[in-house]
Amino acid sequence: MAKPYNNNEEIDGISSGNTHNASCDSCRSAHIYSDRYKCLQCIDYDLCGYCFEERRETRPHSSGHAMVHFKIPNELFGEHVPCPNDITLAKLNELLAGKQHNTKCDVCSIQIVGVRFKCDTCHNYNLCSKCMQQRVTSKNHQSTHPLVVASNQSLLKININDILKGEVLGHGAFGQVYKAVWLSKNREVACKVFRVTAHRRHLEDSFRKELNAYAELSGAYILKTFGYGERLMANGIKECYLITEFMSHGSLSNVIHNEMEKISLRRKLTMACHVVSGMSKLHAHTMIHRDIRPDNILVSSNYTAKIGDMGIAHVFDPEEKHTLMGCLSFMPPEFHR
């Protein structure tokens, strides 16, 4: 069987963009594309998104070490970082000193001030800097679970005048998705617009759910969300904006119908692994997507497949009765029994 490959490689004539000035210390890729994880407990140690999600370990690095996640080169939590290589735990403690989080540490039960660490495996598990350094565990959290520095804000609220909409990429009952430019960042993005009228209040609920889902989840195979915006128009219609990364190959459905003959078996297998990894992360965080299908899987310029459209994603409660939702053609086999 063809071996899945790391998407930092340039294969099938695809050259990577959006690269970090760092190499992966596990797979040895010369440049890290899209997601960079810098270890705060090892000296000069970085992982690409692929190796981080695989929980790769090479001495002296352990999968349970604390990491800082650079989703974009030279940027952290929406702020420009001139030299990411200089970011250390001591530097973060200095930069984030006094930052208040509306979250308590799951070990000492004290409200977190300063650096907050979020478990990448457990659902809603947070540690303060002191408990992280003492490597204390509780509940289902294990010492091998990666910890990632988390912001004190869920998602950035963006001034919609800072978003210049361009061509329409897709549309549906909810509204439209535009190719856009985030002007102050000079960044190409996708802009999903919900138009909420008096008769379509459920769309705002869907928008809020999607915001909450993306705030909870982050990873190499989950669509990156940069922020959101809202405005009330003169006609009384409320517009809700969701700003995400731009995926140049569009949906997996588009790739299947237009590009499958050009894609190697190795790449197809790797994209399938991306989807499985993304769904595994959702389920680890006790979330169910409820509408997983090719239209809701987005594909980047280097053919990384990511889970998107979290508008009807739901936190699973085994005691709760769940409604069946989604596209009939892609419902699980047990639905048809």
XYZ file of C-alpha atoms in Angstrom:
337
model
C 0.000 0.000 0.000
C 1.192 3.521 -0.731
C 2.623 5.244 2.322
C 0.933 8.497 3.411
C 3.336 11.406 3.383
C 3.894 14.567 5.364
C 2.286 17.550 3.641
C 5.409 19.644 4.159
C 6.819 17.717 1.217
C 6.432 19.108 -2.293
C 4.841 16.310 -4.301
C 2.887 16.207 -7.579
C 4.482 19.545 -8.518
C 2.793 21.384 -5.653
C 4.971 23.997 -3.951
C 4.131 25.036 -0.399
C 3.239 28.593 0.602
C 2.582 30.125 4.004
C 5.769 28.597 5.393
C 7.474 29.169 8.729
C 11.170 29.872 9.075
C 11.697 26.608 10.933
C 12.303 22.948 10.170
C 10.520 19.975 11.723
C 12.754 18.113 14.175
C 10.800 14.885 13.691
C 10.241 14.385 9.958
C 13.199 16.658 9.060
C 11.195 18.743 6.587
C 13.280 21.816 5.761
C 10.317 24.174 6.145
C 7.121 23.887 8.168
C 3.926 24.688 6.277
C 0.819 26.208 7.901
C 1.021 24.913 11.513
C 4.169 25.189 13.616
C 4.378 23.815 17.157
C 7.359 25.104 19.144
C 8.286 23.182 22.290
C 8.650 25.329 25.404
C 10.533 22.642 27.318
C 13.165 21.662 24.751
C 15.823 23.933 23.279
C 15.129 24.867 19.648
C 12.643 22.061 18.971
C 9.774 22.377 16.470
C 7.137 20.087 15.006
C 4.995 20.471 11.908
C 1.245 19.973 12.269
C 1.462 16.448 10.850
C 4.055 15.257 13.394
C 2.299 17.035 16.266
C -1.008 15.325 15.477
C 0.850 11.997 15.244
C 2.295 12.669 18.736
C 5.805 12.093 17.415
C 8.609 11.881 19.971
C 12.348 12.192 19.397
C 14.705 12.591 22.332
C 14.667 14.666 24.414
C 11.162 15.719 23.344
C 8.095 14.097 24.901
C 4.553 14.303 23.522
C 3.435 15.693 26.889
C 5.604 18.791 26.669
C 4.063 22.258 26.541
C 3.933 23.789 23.061
C 3.125 27.139 21.516
C 1.101 26.908 18.300
C 1.939 29.336 15.496
C -0.988 29.061 13.084
C 0.506 31.765 10.859
C 4.182 32.661 10.372
C 5.351 35.434 12.718
C 1.997 35.748 14.470
C 0.624 34.582 17.808
C -2.909 35.258 19.095
C -3.410 37.865 16.363
C -0.274 39.828 17.278
C 2.866 40.178 15.164
C 5.884 38.284 16.522
C 9.125 39.503 14.861
C 11.143 36.446 15.880
C 9.130 33.342 16.876
C 12.377 31.513 17.665
C 12.802 33.831 20.665
C 9.513 32.740 22.244
C 10.212 30.791 25.446
C 8.164 29.963 28.528
C 9.924 32.760 30.424
C 9.124 35.198 27.607
C 5.456 34.145 27.565
C 5.225 34.528 31.345
C 6.520 38.066 30.870
C 4.270 38.931 27.898
C 1.099 37.463 29.417
C 1.663 38.507 33.036
C -1.617 39.648 34.585
C -3.793 38.291 31.762
C -7.090 37.163 33.275
C -8.799 33.994 32.018
C -12.404 33.083 32.741
C -11.129 29.584 33.403
C -9.970 27.744 36.505
C -7.003 25.399 36.604
C -8.245 21.797 36.648
C -5.614 20.873 39.246
C -5.433 23.710 41.789
C -8.939 25.100 41.010
C -7.610 28.676 41.036
C -8.645 31.109 38.286
C -5.828 31.213 35.758
C -3.806 34.410 35.474
C -0.954 34.708 32.974
C -0.177 31.755 30.712
C -2.948 29.177 30.278
C -2.225 25.696 28.958
C -4.973 23.724 27.255
C -4.763 19.966 26.757
C -4.890 19.073 23.063
C -6.359 15.652 23.856
C -8.824 16.162 26.725
C -12.067 18.093 26.415
C -11.882 21.486 28.149
C -8.908 20.686 30.393
C -6.773 23.652 31.451
C -3.672 24.161 33.583
C -1.998 27.197 35.067
C 1.718 27.678 34.485
C 2.659 26.445 37.973
C 0.737 23.154 37.698
C 2.025 22.612 34.162
C 5.635 22.928 35.311
C 4.975 20.570 38.221
C 3.533 18.065 35.678
C 0.514 17.446 37.906
C -2.344 15.440 36.380
C -5.982 14.959 37.350
C -9.231 13.580 35.942
C -8.539 11.776 32.631
C -5.548 13.919 31.739
C -2.280 12.022 31.260
C 1.321 13.213 31.312
C 1.694 12.177 27.642
C -1.070 14.547 26.495
C 0.286 17.650 24.701
C -0.365 21.038 26.293
C -0.784 24.093 24.072
C -0.640 27.736 25.172
C -4.149 29.206 24.901
C -5.323 32.784 24.464
C -7.477 34.560 27.046
C -9.996 35.358 24.297
C -12.000 32.744 22.427
C -12.063 34.274 18.951
C -11.000 37.684 17.689
C -13.796 40.120 16.823
C -12.860 41.699 13.495
C -14.092 45.028 12.137
C -15.986 43.988 9.017
C -14.785 47.135 7.228
C -11.363 45.481 7.401
C -12.637 42.636 5.202
C -12.814 43.219 1.438
C -15.092 40.627 -0.150
C -14.366 39.342 -3.643
C -15.747 36.499 -5.732
C -18.403 34.123 -4.402
C -16.920 30.702 -3.637
C -20.139 28.973 -2.646
C -23.634 29.491 -1.340
C -26.396 27.657 0.434
C -29.432 28.126 2.630
C -27.282 29.907 5.247
C -25.865 32.575 2.923
C -22.647 32.799 0.921
C -18.898 32.212 1.183
C -16.610 34.801 -0.404
C -12.959 34.898 -1.260
C -11.776 37.980 0.627
C -8.803 40.007 1.812
C -8.168 40.920 5.440
C -6.857 44.393 4.668
C -4.874 45.237 7.809
C -3.148 41.842 7.671
C -2.823 41.796 3.870
C -4.038 38.205 4.085
C -6.192 36.174 1.724
C -9.100 34.645 3.651
C -12.541 33.142 3.187
C -15.544 35.047 4.528
C -18.716 33.141 5.378
C -21.740 35.436 5.641
C -24.963 34.553 7.466
C -27.897 36.899 6.846
C -30.273 36.673 9.800
C -33.850 37.870 9.326
C -36.780 37.682 11.732
C -37.808 34.373 10.120
C -34.296 32.873 10.151
C -33.150 33.306 13.746
C -31.873 29.716 13.695
C -29.005 30.898 11.476
C -27.637 33.020 14.310
C -27.772 29.957 16.578
C -25.832 28.034 13.929
C -23.308 30.881 13.724
C -22.798 30.863 17.519
C -22.371 27.099 17.552
C -19.778 27.317 14.805
C -17.868 30.007 16.717
C -17.889 27.893 19.881
C -16.771 24.780 18.010
C -13.805 26.510 16.360
C -12.863 28.187 19.654
C -12.717 24.772 21.354
C -10.859 23.001 18.555
C -7.546 23.726 16.904
C -5.326 21.474 14.858
C -3.701 20.675 11.559
C -6.889 19.106 10.156
C -9.507 21.517 11.517
C -10.254 24.616 9.426
C -8.466 27.648 10.916
C -10.798 30.411 12.040
C -9.279 33.865 12.483
C -12.305 35.643 13.916
C -15.807 36.915 13.371
C -17.768 40.109 12.802
C -21.351 41.366 12.977
C -23.354 44.319 11.724
C -26.989 45.401 11.642
C -28.044 46.685 8.229
C -30.537 49.492 7.572
C -33.240 47.015 6.489
C -33.081 45.257 9.866
C -31.157 42.241 8.595
C -28.236 41.183 10.765
C -25.090 40.032 8.972
C -22.758 37.629 10.769
C -19.275 37.091 9.344
C -16.987 34.121 9.985
C -13.405 34.686 8.777
C -11.418 31.525 8.037
C -8.334 30.510 6.132
C -8.735 30.403 2.354
C -8.577 26.853 0.959
C -7.535 27.233 -2.661
C -8.759 23.830 -3.881
C -12.211 24.389 -2.415
C -14.211 21.471 -1.093
C -13.278 17.805 -1.315
C -16.353 17.448 -3.506
C -14.775 19.866 -5.990
C -11.489 17.926 -5.899
C -13.281 14.600 -6.442
C -15.164 15.888 -9.476
C -12.392 17.917 -11.092
C -8.968 16.735 -9.980
C -8.993 13.083 -8.922
C -7.230 11.848 -12.077
C -4.320 14.242 -11.423
C -3.809 13.171 -7.812
C -1.552 10.254 -6.893
C -2.803 7.325 -4.816
C -0.375 8.353 -2.103
C -1.928 11.796 -1.848
C -5.470 10.392 -1.846
C -4.594 8.100 1.063
C -2.999 10.980 2.929
C -6.084 13.168 2.482
C -8.208 10.314 3.845
C -5.876 10.158 6.872
C -6.317 13.917 7.358
C -10.098 13.515 7.567
C -9.806 10.609 10.012
C -7.374 12.595 12.194
C -9.658 15.640 12.170
C -12.706 13.583 13.120
C -10.713 11.778 15.801
C -9.888 15.135 17.387
C -13.563 16.152 17.354
C -14.562 12.927 19.065
C -11.735 13.198 21.622
C -13.247 16.562 22.587
C -16.685 14.908 22.924
C -17.977 16.657 19.806
C -19.921 15.165 16.919
C -20.002 16.925 13.545
C -23.393 15.605 12.323
C -22.855 16.665 8.708
C -19.567 15.191 7.541
C -19.468 14.927 3.739
C -17.204 16.043 0.854
C -18.835 19.500 0.686
C -17.803 20.172 4.302
C -14.189 19.075 3.942
C -11.919 21.823 2.574
C -8.647 21.305 0.706
C -5.634 23.637 0.886
C -3.064 24.521 -1.767
C -0.862 21.582 -0.757
C -3.838 19.202 -0.543
C -4.248 19.171 3.214
C -7.856 18.155 3.916
C -9.533 19.928 6.846
C -12.869 19.561 8.609
C -15.077 22.613 8.138
C -18.681 23.791 8.485
C -19.190 23.194 12.201
C -22.557 24.958 12.274
C -24.466 21.914 13.522
C -21.598 20.333 15.464
C -22.716 19.303 18.917
C -21.118 18.422 22.248
C -22.055 14.803 22.893
C -23.935 13.931 26.066
C -24.664 10.186 26.453
C -27.696 10.990 28.638
C -29.227 13.268 26.014
C -31.457 12.265 23.116
C -29.986 13.406 19.803
C -31.799 14.368 16.633
C -30.584 12.972 13.325
C -29.217 15.712 11.122
C -27.179 15.974 7.943
C -27.323 14.984 4.302
C -29.250 11.722 3.755
C -26.717 10.382 1.230
C -23.914 10.580 3.803
C -25.725 9.316 6.898
C -24.093 6.324 8.664
C -25.285 2.783 7.801
C -27.124 2.372 11.117
C -29.443 5.241 10.125
C -30.851 3.168 7.245
C -31.522 0.018 9.278
